Each structure stands twice: as C-alpha cells, then as structure tokens.
C-alpha cells in the first residue's frame, strides 16, 4: 500500500513535473545581492516615479530591522539573501505593444505551459497576464476589457499609467511593515499584475496571471493588486511553474485585494512550483503574503488554492472583514510529498458587524513531508453577530509524513459564533477494500478517494482551473461522464 | 464454480471458521443461515479477499483455481461480487465515476476497451430500473447520506452493473423495510441465470420468501452443520437456532 | 523585580534549598536553577504564553517561606471544610508545607505511604529519587525549573502494587500570611501496578494578600493503575495560581483529571500527560466559570508516545463580565504511536462583549494510523433550545440559567465521587447566579443546597 501511495503521489507531484524545462531567452540580470543601491537600481530600470522609490526604500530599511518568522512548523535552511539575484527580465528589444513583437521563444514557453497568449487563438475566454522572472511579458484581451473600463495590465505599466490608483492602494492591505517577506517584496518587487474593476461592472471573462520562474539563482518577487469597486465582480486565477533546478529559489510574492461595497472577488491559485526532487534537493521556497480587504458593505472575497508544488510553502491567504455583512472564504487543498513542507492556512479577521467567514482546508501528506494547517479566526469587539465555520481535515498516506493543525481562535464579543472542527486520519481501509472489491486496484482507489476527499474545494475553482487541478490530483474519470 | 474445502480461518488469533466445506455450481442459489457470531460475514470477507483474515488450513477454489493468493480486485475482476452488510461511505466520489472505473477495470482485465461514455450512461440507466433506483447517480457520492435501504439497493445496482459470476450477499436484507426488501429481492432474482451463482447470507428466513434457494446451509461454530432444501429454512424459523444447537451438542 | 528577589533568595538559602538534599537531587535542583536563570519568567512572546501576561504579577514583591510555620496553627480552627458527606483522608498543606498533628509521614498497613515530601526525601530516598523530577521539563519550562529549584516540601503519596485506596485523599492547600507570599509546593504521587488512587486537590487562601503559587505535581502511574484527580480552584481575586501536573502513564494505566475553576484572580493550569505504554488512557476535563476581571488559562499537552493509546479532552467555560479564558490543547502523536485515538473539545460561551476567549486546539501528528479530531466552539446558548424552554412557560432568565447549567453539567456529570458531584452541582448553580463570588472561602465550605429550580426532574435540551 505504501508503494502504491508513493507512486500515485509521485504522479501528482514529482515524476510528472512536466514544467521543469528551461527557456533560452536572453535575460537581463543585475548582480547578486541586496543593498539600497540595488533597490534604487531596480526602480531606475523600471523608470519608476519618485513615490515608488520612496516606498521601496522605506520597505528596504524596515526589512533590515526584521528577522525571518520562526513560528511556522517548517525547517527552513538558512537563506543567504546576498546570494540572490533580485532582478531578471527577459530582454526586450523595444516596448512590446503587441504580441507580434514579443520574443517568439517566450510565446513558445507559455504555449508549452498551456497558456496561449495569442488572442485570436484563444477560445477559452480567459485574459492572461504572463509574468516571467518577475516581469510581465504579455497581457491578452486588453482591449476587450478596456471597453468595460476594466484595467488589467502589468504592475509596471500601472505605476506609469494609473499612479493615483497605485498610490492609493499599494500597501494598503499588506503594508511593507507586515512581515519579513512582505518587506522584502515591497523593496525589490519587479512586476506583477494590476487589476481594477470599475463600479457596477461584472468582469465578463476570467482574468489570469501566469507566473513562471526561468532564470537561475533569481528570486521572484511579484506583486498583484486587485481593486474591485462598488458592485463589481471579478474572478481571478493564478498559476505558477518553474524549471527543475538543483538549487532552491526564493519566491516572495504579495497579493492585495480591495473589495468595495457589494463587490466580489474570487481568487484562485493552482500552485505548482517545482517541489524539489525526492531527496529534497532544489525546489522553490514559496513565501507569500496574500490578503484581501473586504472594505465595503456586503463585499466578498473568496480564496481558493490548490497547492501541490514548492519545497517549502509559507502562505496564509487572509481576509480582513471590515465592511458590515462582508464575507470571507478560504478553500484549500494542500498536497505534500517526499521532503516537501507546507505551513498554510488562513486568517479571518472580523471587524465589521454581521460578517461571515468559512474556512475549508484539506491537507494530504505523503512521503516524508510535513503538512500543517495554521489559521486564525478573530472576532473583534465590534464584529457583533459574526460567524465563522472552519473545517480542517488531514489525510495521511504512509507513516513517515506528518499532518498538523494549529488553529488560533480569539473571540471578543458575546454574539459571535465560531466553530472549528478538525480531523486527522489515514486513508480508510474499508473504503479501499470496497473499491478493490469492485475490481479497482489500490492505486486507482487511492486516487479516487483522494479526489473525492478534495472535491469540496476543487468544486470552487473556475472551470478552466478545475481541470488543471484535477489533473494534478490525478483524477481520471470524475466529471468526464454524467 | 466455487469449492471450499476444509477451510480454517482466524482473526486476531481467534479461529472463526473451522472445517468449513461448501460446493457451489453455476445456476445455483445457496442460502447460508446461522445465529450471530458464527462466522457468516467472515466467510463472505474471506472469499472476497479482505485483509486481516488468516487462512490456517484448506483452500478456496474458484473456477478451478485457488484464489487464496489473489488480491481483492483480482477476485472481483474474475467475477466475485460481495454485497456488503455495511457498505462504506466514500465522500466526494460519485457513483457514476466509481462504477465507470470499476467497469473499465474489469473490461481491461478481459482485454476489452473502455466502454464509451454514452453507452455506459445508458447502461447505468437500464440497471437503475432493476432496483427502482431514482437517485441522480452523478451527483451523489458512493453511499454518502444514503438510508439503509438505499445503500442495499445501491449494492444490488452495482451487482447489476458488474454482472458477476458469483455474488455473495451478506445480510442484504438487514435494515430493509418490506417494500425495499421486495425490490432488492426482485433485483437479485432478475440477475439470476444459468451461468452465475448466488450465495445469500442471512439471519432470517423472510428474504428466502422472495429468493428461493436451492440449498440451505446452517452455519454454526464455524462450519456447516446441516444442509437441506428450502424447507430447512422454514423449519429453522419455526424451531429457532436452539434446535440446531441442541442437535449438535448431543 | 521578582526575578532579582528569586536570585537573592536562592543564593541566601542554599543551605535549605540544596545542602539538605542528597547528591542527585541537589544536582537536579542546581540544574533547574541554572535553567530558570537562562529562561526567566515566561513572557507573551512565547507561543504558550501569548494570552497570559505575568508582567504585572512578577513586578510585585513576594516572600518565600523557607521553613514550616512555627506559628501554632490550629487547623480545626482554621479549617473545618471537609465535605460532611465525603469520606476522605485529609492532608493539609500550609503555606506550601505539609502539616500534620501527628506524623509527618506515615506508612499504612497496606503499604501506602502518605506524608511530607520533605521527610520522604530522607526516609524513602530510593523511591523519591527514582521519580522526582523525572517527568518534568526543567530545561524547557521555566516555571517547572523554578519550582524544582525551590522545592522543599509538598505531599508525597506512594501506593504499592495491587492496592486500591477506597477513600479519596483530599489535599487542602492553605495560604495564610500577612505578607505577599510566593509558594512552590511540590507533590509526588507514585501509583503501583493495578493500584488506584483518587485525589481531590483544593486551593484555599485565608488572607486577602497578593500571593503567587507555583505548584508542581508529578504523577507516575504504573501498568494498569488508575488515578482520578480533581482540582478545585475557588480562590480570591488577588491571587495568582499556576499549577502544573506532569503525568507519566504506563501501559493499560489511566489518568483522569477534572479541573473545576469557579473563582480566582489569574489561574494558569498546565497538564502534561505522557502516554508511555500501550493502551494507556487519559481523560482530561475542565470547567471554568469566570467573571469580573478573572483570567483562566488551561494548557493541556498530551503526548502519545506509544501505540493503541486513547486520550480525550473536554474543556468548557462560561465567561462573564471582563473575564478572559484561554485554552491551549495540544496533541502530539509520535511516529510509532499507531492506532492512536485522540479527541479534543473546547466549548465556550461568552456572556458579555467585554469577555474574551482564546482557543488553540492543536494536532501534531507523525503516525498515520490514527483517529484524531478536535473541535472548538465559541458561541451563544442555542436559540432553539431557548425558545423551546420559553415556549414551555419558563422565563428567559431561568431558561438561560438552565441551559448554562446543562452546558456545565457535561463536565460535572463525569465526577465519580457522588458527594463531590452534588457539591459541585450546587457550586455551579450558585456560581451561575453570581452568588459564589461573594463567598471567597474554600469551595468545600459552602453547605447550601442547590436552588430547587435547578433540581427539577427533567433534562434540558442543549
């Protein structure tokens, strides 16, 4: 049974890491190391206005005062921050204003990843912003979106075109003082996506950012900012892959979301960074700060994540429920195998009245991996009549892995209700035997059961992503009939 | 089809079946009856190959070959079906998906291509009628949230889909009301033909009003102590198991 | 600062804290002190102390009692609070010291030894040295280190193999001084194979001075043994009570604990259980009914170090006024602890918007064949149940009382000593009506019967 389990999870996470190739594009990189000069250089290279440089420098100076967080259930090898390249960009000959001018090598890379960037060929109706080595290389469907007043572009472009919006919202949800990695990102981030949905607009297509680390020894520090104005709606997806390399690479991203009155943002992630090999060599260190601010009345932010990649994951997509009657949701499937480590979960901070939140987390541990759920639910004194429901389940495949649950529940008013439930168990022998008895071998039975177990979360993904996620969880049949 | 000889089985070092013998031929229906704790479910599980049972002695010959070394799924693919007494719930796995996986595994074993989706769906539709099942199979997880009756109907439905050669129905009548019992029994009867065999394990005689057995065996103390025709079941009902116990002990 | 005072006290009193002891004990105490120096008092940056801040408490000055009181204390006079219905052996701890009219330590006919730990060090060194400090993490937990360094006396109970003590042993911990006192009572309970012991531990203070109790009990339960432990805390608001129970459970043995907290200033209870042998069991319960500015913090750590063990935690609380409750329950399942069953439940009801709860149920699991779960809820009384009662003509106030009483009953009902259960029942209903905080006396002093409406013969739905 152990062998089968390993095999299946290998299929899911390891052997099948088909994104491990390297693209040969000419890359502009700056020397290794981090200093005030490097921060200035990044800003200069990007031709940023003064306010951005200020922001970066403040962040950098603050970062110097911080230590890496140690509270997570992770053993993180020491990272030499002077050994990382903080800026790497595919070389551009001129400013790309249409895809024709983009490097064909780049287009091919994204095609290989299944991300078609050529608009005319896209049938799926997903607008994509492709980010390679922290620099946005192409954004599709821009004009279609522009008709509705939706802004969807690279972060660098937004800094130049929409400085007021950036000034207003940058760091408003995740201030650079937030934590070590947020400060680092704020100092050195090179690009990312920006999205603004105007009042009353329902974004007609899924927006998607595809992140790709390509260059060696580089850190990826991108930043996503989504602002959903009153009564608007957007569904946003994020995918990530990286080449298979022996050394560890650092990824420290920030995602900020602001939702105004009655606005709704759905943010989905399928995280499939290179997890390292069986012995734990290589792989991405994924240290990400994601937070949404439900600022307005009845605003809603929903996070869905399927985490299968990365050597180490440190990630807690959260919601600040400020607006009265606002809603926060977090749905997560986290698979760890071999030597992977994940410490992931969510924070729901209830500030407004009658706010609601839901956390559904499904952890699956295999190999020698360690998989932890860490979550906080806080009801402030003001957040009267608020509710939270949390369900965390952990499934253990094999006896060398670990599954851990660390919830923090703080309630400071009498009318709120918080319910937290968690279970940990191994895959059920009764279920396996039942499947076996119907002629299904153990390997497939595990795949079937694991898929069923994660269903509740997978169902929350947009269709385009669900397919990818299901494949990731080695789903063979589900939804193909009936 | 099935021949069990001198079978001795233990769980956790406790001998449950001892000196157990049975001979089942194609086209036959056998009923195995007996009081609680005499090894009825053990027998079913051992034939299906469940782990945790230790075969100390004897052999199980199915279609001319010993199956003791076969994995549960191999036995299933060879046509052994176990109708569970307590079917387990598998959350998130739809019945459609579950059956499609099973059907195609069995087809692969027989060297056949997977069944085309359309054909498969219409087949399911047909089979549902056998047990008067009206649940939407695609949307419901295997046994999850099913009532006792629905679970048992689902077992017979799966039997209809998989078309086994040897069906072992473990206490299929328990927890059924009279209507469900009739439907389940009807399902079992309509699946019966000259090439397959059925072993009905039951506690009560009432199921045998609907499914007429060719042989009735009484299991007691881990072995068959009495074999007869369908009238034996009636006699048991009337006199109770104590009657058998007395007969044995004397 | 208390820390400075502690250094000074330790150094000035080496003769009684170290020199009086045998070599291994002396070494341990010395190591413990070094460890305390290194670790210092716990602070809120520590994960397990996030919500209990000792800062103000340790700024105060407290005095140690390095010798038993020479005051002629008449215990009968001071204390007549045995439960009349409860038949127990009573032992008194006075300002941390064992107190007795007759013998400091006695060997009973059945081989049971009860008495002063201080005397036991001298009279039964082989037994004490085998267990003293063995279940305590002096390197990691500073207050356990502090207690170990300063430990001079406490209760020692040794139950040999195959002895079932019929009567519970009741330990009454009295604090009586006209200055601010710090005490470090140290208890050691050793239960032999197939033996059983019931302990009822009451904390009680006479004078309303500020006091700091840092008590530590070590319990060793050998194969197939059983300890049923009750702790009742009903202290005045000026006191800080920190108790630690470290339990080591061998195969087929069981520990049951019940922490009943009805009153107090700052209360922190640590229960650390190591299930060390196959089929060992731990059943830990707690009930806290707090109001005003009280602060209660229950920390439970269950270490499943062996296979086939079972543990269950049930902690419930009702928090009123500005009170604060903390629950931190951690289950650790070792790699080899297969077939573990571990459950944890924490339920809280907040009665005001100034009350608060911090609940951290944690699972840390390294074995795969386990069944573990935890649940934590914070909420109100079930509105359906409220409606049901009111629709039967019960007024809102009484309905609320009844439901709260029922909420608490889940814990109270598990008490196996009938007289104690009845008393607790009364206490709880009084507590819920806010009457108990007027009475700052020991729990066992109260003799009033439960109000009739709480005794009515139907089980309210919860």
CSV table of C-alpha atoms in Angstrom, one decimal, chain A residues 90-420:
chain,number,residue,atom,x,y,z
A,90,UNK,CA,13.6,38.7,-20.5
A,91,UNK,CA,15.4,41.3,-22.7
A,92,UNK,CA,13.1,43.4,-24.7
A,93,UNK,CA,14.2,44.9,-27.9
A,94,UNK,CA,11.6,47.6,-27.7
A,95,UNK,CA,8.5,48.2,-25.8
A,96,UNK,CA,6.0,45.5,-26.6
A,97,UNK,CA,2.7,46.9,-27.7
A,98,UNK,CA,1.5,43.9,-29.5
A,99,UNK,CA,2.2,40.2,-29.2
A,100,UNK,CA,3.8,40.1,-32.7
A,101,UNK,CA,6.7,41.9,-31.2
A,102,UNK,CA,7.2,39.6,-28.3
A,103,UNK,CA,10.0,37.1,-28.3
A,104,UNK,CA,8.8,34.0,-30.1
A,105,UNK,CA,10.8,31.9,-27.6
A,106,UNK,CA,8.7,33.4,-24.9
A,107,UNK,CA,5.5,32.8,-26.6
A,108,UNK,CA,6.5,29.3,-27.1
A,109,UNK,CA,7.3,28.9,-23.4
A,110,UNK,CA,3.9,29.9,-22.4
A,111,UNK,CA,2.4,27.8,-25.2
A,112,UNK,CA,4.3,24.8,-23.7
A,113,UNK,CA,2.8,25.6,-20.4
A,114,UNK,CA,-0.6,25.6,-21.9
A,115,UNK,CA,-1.1,29.3,-21.7
A,116,UNK,CA,-1.9,30.6,-25.2
A,117,UNK,CA,-1.1,34.3,-25.4
A,118,UNK,CA,-2.1,34.9,-28.9
A,119,UNK,CA,-5.5,36.4,-28.6
A,120,UNK,CA,-7.0,35.2,-31.9
A,121,UNK,CA,-6.4,31.6,-30.9
A,122,UNK,CA,-8.0,31.9,-27.5
A,123,UNK,CA,-11.3,30.2,-27.3
A,124,UNK,CA,-11.4,29.8,-23.6
A,125,UNK,CA,-12.2,33.4,-22.8
A,126,UNK,CA,-9.5,34.0,-20.2
A,127,UNK,CA,-7.5,37.1,-20.2
A,128,UNK,CA,-3.9,36.3,-19.3
A,129,UNK,CA,-1.1,38.4,-17.9
A,130,UNK,CA,2.0,36.3,-18.2
A,131,UNK,CA,4.9,37.0,-15.8
A,132,UNK,CA,8.3,35.5,-16.4
A,133,UNK,CA,11.0,36.1,-13.9
A,134,UNK,CA,9.0,38.8,-12.3
A,135,UNK,CA,8.4,40.7,-15.4
A,136,UNK,CA,5.1,40.8,-17.2
A,137,UNK,CA,5.7,39.7,-20.7
A,138,UNK,CA,2.2,39.8,-22.2
A,139,UNK,CA,-1.3,40.7,-21.3
A,140,UNK,CA,-4.1,39.5,-23.5
A,141,UNK,CA,-7.6,40.7,-24.1
A,142,UNK,CA,-6.7,44.2,-23.0
A,143,UNK,CA,-8.9,46.0,-25.5
A,144,UNK,CA,-11.9,43.8,-24.8
A,145,UNK,CA,-11.6,44.6,-21.2
A,146,UNK,CA,-10.9,48.3,-21.8
A,147,UNK,CA,-14.3,48.6,-23.4
A,148,UNK,CA,-15.9,47.9,-20.0
A,149,UNK,CA,-13.5,50.2,-18.2
A,150,UNK,CA,-11.6,47.3,-16.7
A,151,UNK,CA,-7.9,47.8,-16.2
A,152,UNK,CA,-5.8,44.7,-16.5
A,153,UNK,CA,-2.1,45.2,-17.0
A,154,UNK,CA,1.3,44.7,-15.7
A,155,UNK,CA,2.2,46.4,-12.4
A,156,UNK,CA,4.9,48.5,-14.1
A,157,UNK,CA,2.5,49.7,-16.6
A,158,UNK,CA,0.0,50.6,-13.9
A,159,UNK,CA,2.6,52.6,-12.0
A,160,UNK,CA,3.1,54.8,-15.0
A,161,UNK,CA,-0.5,54.9,-16.3
A,162,UNK,CA,-2.5,54.9,-13.1
A,163,UNK,CA,-0.2,56.3,-10.5
A,164,UNK,CA,-3.1,57.6,-8.4
A,165,UNK,CA,-4.7,54.2,-8.1
A,166,UNK,CA,-1.4,52.6,-7.2
A,167,UNK,CA,-0.6,55.4,-4.7
A,168,UNK,CA,-3.9,54.9,-3.1
A,169,UNK,CA,-3.9,51.1,-2.8
A,170,UNK,CA,-0.3,49.9,-2.9
A,171,UNK,CA,0.5,48.6,0.6
A,172,UNK,CA,-3.0,49.4,1.8
A,173,UNK,CA,-3.8,45.8,2.6
A,174,UNK,CA,-0.3,44.4,3.1
A,175,UNK,CA,1.8,47.2,4.4
A,176,UNK,CA,5.5,46.8,4.0
A,177,UNK,CA,5.8,46.5,7.8
A,178,UNK,CA,3.6,43.4,7.7
A,179,UNK,CA,6.3,40.8,7.8
A,180,UNK,CA,9.8,39.9,6.7
A,181,UNK,CA,8.9,38.6,3.3
A,182,UNK,CA,6.3,41.4,2.7
A,183,UNK,CA,9.0,44.0,3.4
A,184,UNK,CA,11.4,42.2,1.1
A,185,UNK,CA,8.9,42.1,-1.7
A,186,UNK,CA,8.0,45.7,-1.2
A,187,UNK,CA,11.6,46.7,-1.6
A,188,UNK,CA,12.5,44.7,-4.6
A,189,UNK,CA,9.4,43.5,-6.5
A,190,UNK,CA,9.9,43.8,-10.2
A,191,UNK,CA,6.5,43.4,-11.6
A,192,UNK,CA,3.2,41.7,-11.3
A,193,UNK,CA,-0.4,42.4,-12.3
A,194,UNK,CA,-2.8,45.2,-11.6
A,195,UNK,CA,-6.5,44.9,-12.0
A,196,UNK,CA,-9.2,47.5,-11.5
A,197,UNK,CA,-12.9,46.7,-12.0
A,198,UNK,CA,-15.0,49.9,-12.1
A,199,UNK,CA,-18.3,50.4,-10.4
A,200,UNK,CA,-21.0,48.0,-11.3
A,201,UNK,CA,-19.0,46.1,-13.8
A,202,UNK,CA,-19.0,42.3,-13.8
A,203,UNK,CA,-15.9,41.2,-15.5
A,204,UNK,CA,-17.1,39.1,-18.4
A,205,UNK,CA,-14.1,36.8,-18.6
A,206,UNK,CA,-11.7,35.1,-16.1
A,207,UNK,CA,-8.6,37.1,-15.5
A,208,UNK,CA,-5.5,35.1,-15.1
A,209,UNK,CA,-1.8,35.7,-14.2
A,210,UNK,CA,0.6,33.0,-15.1
A,211,UNK,CA,3.9,33.1,-13.2
A,212,UNK,CA,7.0,31.5,-14.4
A,213,UNK,CA,10.4,31.5,-12.9
A,214,UNK,CA,13.0,30.8,-15.6
A,215,UNK,CA,16.4,32.4,-14.8
A,216,UNK,CA,18.7,30.6,-12.4
A,217,UNK,CA,19.6,32.0,-9.0
A,218,UNK,CA,16.9,34.6,-9.2
A,219,UNK,CA,14.2,35.3,-6.7
A,220,UNK,CA,10.8,36.0,-7.9
A,221,UNK,CA,9.1,38.9,-6.3
A,222,UNK,CA,5.9,39.8,-7.9
A,223,UNK,CA,3.0,41.8,-6.7
A,224,UNK,CA,-0.6,41.6,-7.5
A,225,UNK,CA,-3.1,44.3,-6.7
A,226,UNK,CA,-6.8,43.9,-7.4
A,227,UNK,CA,-9.3,46.7,-6.7
A,228,UNK,CA,-13.0,45.9,-7.2
A,229,UNK,CA,-15.1,49.0,-7.0
A,230,UNK,CA,-18.7,49.1,-5.8
A,231,UNK,CA,-20.9,46.4,-7.1
A,232,UNK,CA,-18.3,44.9,-9.3
A,233,UNK,CA,-17.3,41.2,-9.7
A,234,UNK,CA,-14.1,39.5,-10.9
A,235,UNK,CA,-12.8,36.0,-10.9
A,236,UNK,CA,-9.0,35.9,-10.9
A,237,UNK,CA,-6.7,32.9,-11.4
A,238,UNK,CA,-3.1,32.4,-10.7
A,239,UNK,CA,-0.9,29.6,-11.9
A,240,UNK,CA,2.8,29.0,-11.4
A,241,UNK,CA,5.6,26.8,-12.6
A,242,UNK,CA,9.3,26.8,-12.5
A,243,UNK,CA,12.2,24.8,-14.1
A,244,UNK,CA,13.7,21.9,-12.3
A,245,UNK,CA,16.9,23.2,-10.8
A,246,UNK,CA,19.2,21.8,-8.1
A,247,UNK,CA,19.4,25.0,-6.1
A,248,UNK,CA,16.5,26.4,-4.1
A,249,UNK,CA,14.9,29.5,-5.5
A,250,UNK,CA,13.1,32.1,-3.5
A,251,UNK,CA,9.6,33.3,-4.3
A,252,UNK,CA,8.2,36.0,-2.1
A,253,UNK,CA,5.1,37.5,-3.5
A,254,UNK,CA,2.3,39.7,-2.3
A,255,UNK,CA,-1.3,39.8,-3.4
A,256,UNK,CA,-3.5,42.6,-2.2
A,257,UNK,CA,-7.2,42.7,-2.9
A,258,UNK,CA,-9.6,45.5,-2.1
A,259,UNK,CA,-13.4,45.0,-2.4
A,260,UNK,CA,-15.7,47.9,-2.0
A,261,UNK,CA,-19.5,47.9,-1.2
A,262,UNK,CA,-21.2,44.9,-2.7
A,263,UNK,CA,-18.1,43.9,-4.7
A,264,UNK,CA,-17.0,40.3,-5.1
A,265,UNK,CA,-13.5,39.0,-5.9
A,266,UNK,CA,-12.8,35.3,-6.4
A,267,UNK,CA,-9.1,34.5,-6.4
A,268,UNK,CA,-8.0,31.0,-7.3
A,269,UNK,CA,-4.5,29.6,-7.3
A,270,UNK,CA,-3.0,26.4,-8.6
A,271,UNK,CA,0.4,26.5,-7.2
A,272,UNK,CA,2.7,24.0,-8.9
A,273,UNK,CA,6.2,25.4,-8.4
A,274,UNK,CA,9.0,22.9,-8.7
A,275,UNK,CA,8.9,20.9,-5.4
A,276,UNK,CA,12.4,19.7,-5.5
A,277,UNK,CA,13.5,16.1,-6.1
A,278,UNK,CA,12.8,13.0,-4.0
A,279,UNK,CA,15.7,13.7,-1.7
A,280,UNK,CA,14.6,17.3,-1.2
A,281,UNK,CA,17.2,18.9,-3.4
A,282,UNK,CA,16.1,22.0,-5.1
A,283,UNK,CA,12.6,23.4,-5.3
A,284,UNK,CA,11.0,26.7,-4.7
A,285,UNK,CA,10.7,28.4,-1.3
A,286,UNK,CA,7.3,29.9,-1.6
A,287,UNK,CA,6.8,32.6,1.0
A,288,UNK,CA,3.7,34.5,0.0
A,289,UNK,CA,1.6,37.1,1.7
A,290,UNK,CA,-1.9,37.2,0.3
A,291,UNK,CA,-4.6,39.3,1.9
A,292,UNK,CA,-7.9,40.7,0.9
A,293,UNK,CA,-9.7,43.7,2.5
A,294,UNK,CA,-13.4,43.5,2.4
A,295,UNK,CA,-13.7,47.2,2.8
A,296,UNK,CA,-17.3,47.8,1.8
A,297,UNK,CA,-20.7,46.8,2.9
A,298,UNK,CA,-21.5,43.2,1.8
A,299,UNK,CA,-18.3,42.8,0.0
A,300,UNK,CA,-17.0,39.4,-0.5
A,301,UNK,CA,-13.5,37.9,-1.1
A,302,UNK,CA,-13.0,34.2,-1.7
A,303,UNK,CA,-9.7,32.4,-1.9
A,304,UNK,CA,-9.3,29.0,-3.4
A,305,UNK,CA,-6.0,27.3,-3.6
A,306,UNK,CA,-4.6,24.0,-4.8
A,307,UNK,CA,-1.1,23.7,-3.5
A,308,UNK,CA,0.9,20.9,-4.9
A,309,UNK,CA,4.3,22.4,-5.6
A,310,UNK,CA,7.2,24.2,-3.8
A,311,UNK,CA,9.8,22.7,-1.5
A,312,UNK,CA,8.5,24.9,1.3
A,313,UNK,CA,5.2,26.8,1.4
A,314,UNK,CA,4.5,29.5,3.8
A,315,UNK,CA,1.3,31.1,2.9
A,316,UNK,CA,-1.9,32.3,4.6
A,317,UNK,CA,-4.4,33.9,2.2
A,318,UNK,CA,-6.5,36.1,4.6
A,319,UNK,CA,-9.5,38.4,4.7
A,320,UNK,CA,-9.9,41.5,6.8
A,321,UNK,CA,-13.7,41.7,7.1
A,322,UNK,CA,-14.1,45.5,7.7
A,323,UNK,CA,-17.4,46.2,5.9
A,324,UNK,CA,-20.5,45.2,7.7
A,325,UNK,CA,-22.0,42.0,6.4
A,326,UNK,CA,-18.9,41.3,4.4
A,327,UNK,CA,-17.9,37.7,3.7
A,328,UNK,CA,-14.6,35.9,3.6
A,329,UNK,CA,-13.9,32.4,2.3
A,330,UNK,CA,-10.9,30.2,2.1
A,331,UNK,CA,-10.9,26.8,0.4
A,332,UNK,CA,-7.6,24.9,0.2
A,333,UNK,CA,-6.2,21.6,-0.9
A,334,UNK,CA,-2.6,21.2,0.0
A,335,UNK,CA,-0.7,18.1,-1.1
A,336,UNK,CA,2.8,17.4,0.2
A,337,UNK,CA,5.0,14.5,-0.8
A,338,UNK,CA,8.7,13.5,-0.4
A,339,UNK,CA,10.5,16.1,1.5
A,340,UNK,CA,8.1,18.9,0.9
A,341,UNK,CA,7.0,21.1,3.8
A,342,UNK,CA,3.9,23.3,3.9
A,343,UNK,CA,2.6,25.6,6.6
A,344,UNK,CA,-0.5,27.1,5.1
A,345,UNK,CA,-4.0,28.3,6.1
A,346,UNK,CA,-5.9,31.4,6.5
A,347,UNK,CA,-6.7,34.3,8.7
A,348,UNK,CA,-10.2,35.7,9.0
A,349,UNK,CA,-10.2,38.9,11.0
A,350,UNK,CA,-13.8,40.0,11.7
A,351,UNK,CA,-14.1,43.7,12.3
A,352,UNK,CA,-17.5,44.7,10.8
A,353,UNK,CA,-20.9,43.7,12.1
A,354,UNK,CA,-22.7,40.6,10.9
A,355,UNK,CA,-19.6,39.4,9.0
A,356,UNK,CA,-19.2,35.8,7.9
A,357,UNK,CA,-16.3,33.5,7.1
A,358,UNK,CA,-15.8,30.0,6.1
A,359,UNK,CA,-12.5,28.0,6.0
A,360,UNK,CA,-12.4,24.6,4.4
A,361,UNK,CA,-8.9,23.0,4.4
A,362,UNK,CA,-7.9,19.6,3.1
A,363,UNK,CA,-4.4,18.5,3.7
A,364,UNK,CA,-2.9,15.4,2.1
A,365,UNK,CA,0.5,14.3,3.3
A,366,UNK,CA,2.7,11.6,1.8
A,367,UNK,CA,6.3,10.5,1.7
A,368,UNK,CA,8.4,12.2,4.3
A,369,UNK,CA,6.6,15.5,4.0
A,370,UNK,CA,5.2,17.8,6.7
A,371,UNK,CA,1.9,19.4,6.1
A,372,UNK,CA,0.4,22.0,8.6
A,373,UNK,CA,-2.7,23.9,8.7
A,374,UNK,CA,-2.4,27.2,10.5
A,375,UNK,CA,-5.3,29.5,10.8
A,376,UNK,CA,-6.6,32.4,12.8
A,377,UNK,CA,-10.2,33.4,13.4
A,378,UNK,CA,-10.6,36.6,15.3
A,379,UNK,CA,-13.8,38.3,16.3
A,380,UNK,CA,-13.2,41.8,17.5
A,381,UNK,CA,-15.4,43.5,19.9
A,382,UNK,CA,-17.1,45.5,17.1
A,383,UNK,CA,-17.8,42.4,15.0
A,384,UNK,CA,-21.1,41.6,16.6
A,385,UNK,CA,-23.3,38.8,15.3
A,386,UNK,CA,-20.5,37.4,13.2
A,387,UNK,CA,-19.9,33.8,12.3
A,388,UNK,CA,-17.1,31.6,11.3
A,389,UNK,CA,-17.1,27.9,10.4
A,390,UNK,CA,-13.8,26.1,9.9
A,391,UNK,CA,-13.3,22.6,8.8
A,392,UNK,CA,-9.8,21.2,8.5
A,393,UNK,CA,-9.2,17.7,7.5
A,394,UNK,CA,-5.9,15.9,7.1
A,395,UNK,CA,-5.3,12.7,5.3
A,396,UNK,CA,-2.1,10.7,5.9
A,397,UNK,CA,-0.7,8.4,3.3
A,398,UNK,CA,2.1,6.4,4.8
A,399,UNK,CA,3.7,6.5,8.2
A,400,UNK,CA,6.7,8.8,7.5
A,401,UNK,CA,4.8,12.0,7.0
A,402,UNK,CA,3.2,14.4,9.4
A,403,UNK,CA,-0.1,16.3,9.5
A,404,UNK,CA,-0.6,19.1,11.9
A,405,UNK,CA,-3.3,21.5,12.8
A,406,UNK,CA,-2.7,24.8,14.6
A,407,UNK,CA,-5.8,27.0,14.8
A,408,UNK,CA,-6.0,30.2,16.8
A,409,UNK,CA,-9.4,31.3,17.8
A,410,UNK,CA,-9.9,34.7,19.5
A,411,UNK,CA,-13.4,35.9,20.3
A,412,UNK,CA,-14.1,39.2,21.9
A,413,UNK,CA,-17.8,39.7,21.8
A,414,UNK,CA,-20.8,37.7,23.0
A,415,UNK,CA,-22.9,37.5,19.9
A,416,UNK,CA,-20.5,35.9,17.5
A,417,UNK,CA,-20.3,32.2,16.9
A,418,UNK,CA,-17.1,30.4,15.9
A,419,UNK,CA,-17.0,26.7,15.1
A,420,UNK,CA,-13.8,24.9,14.4
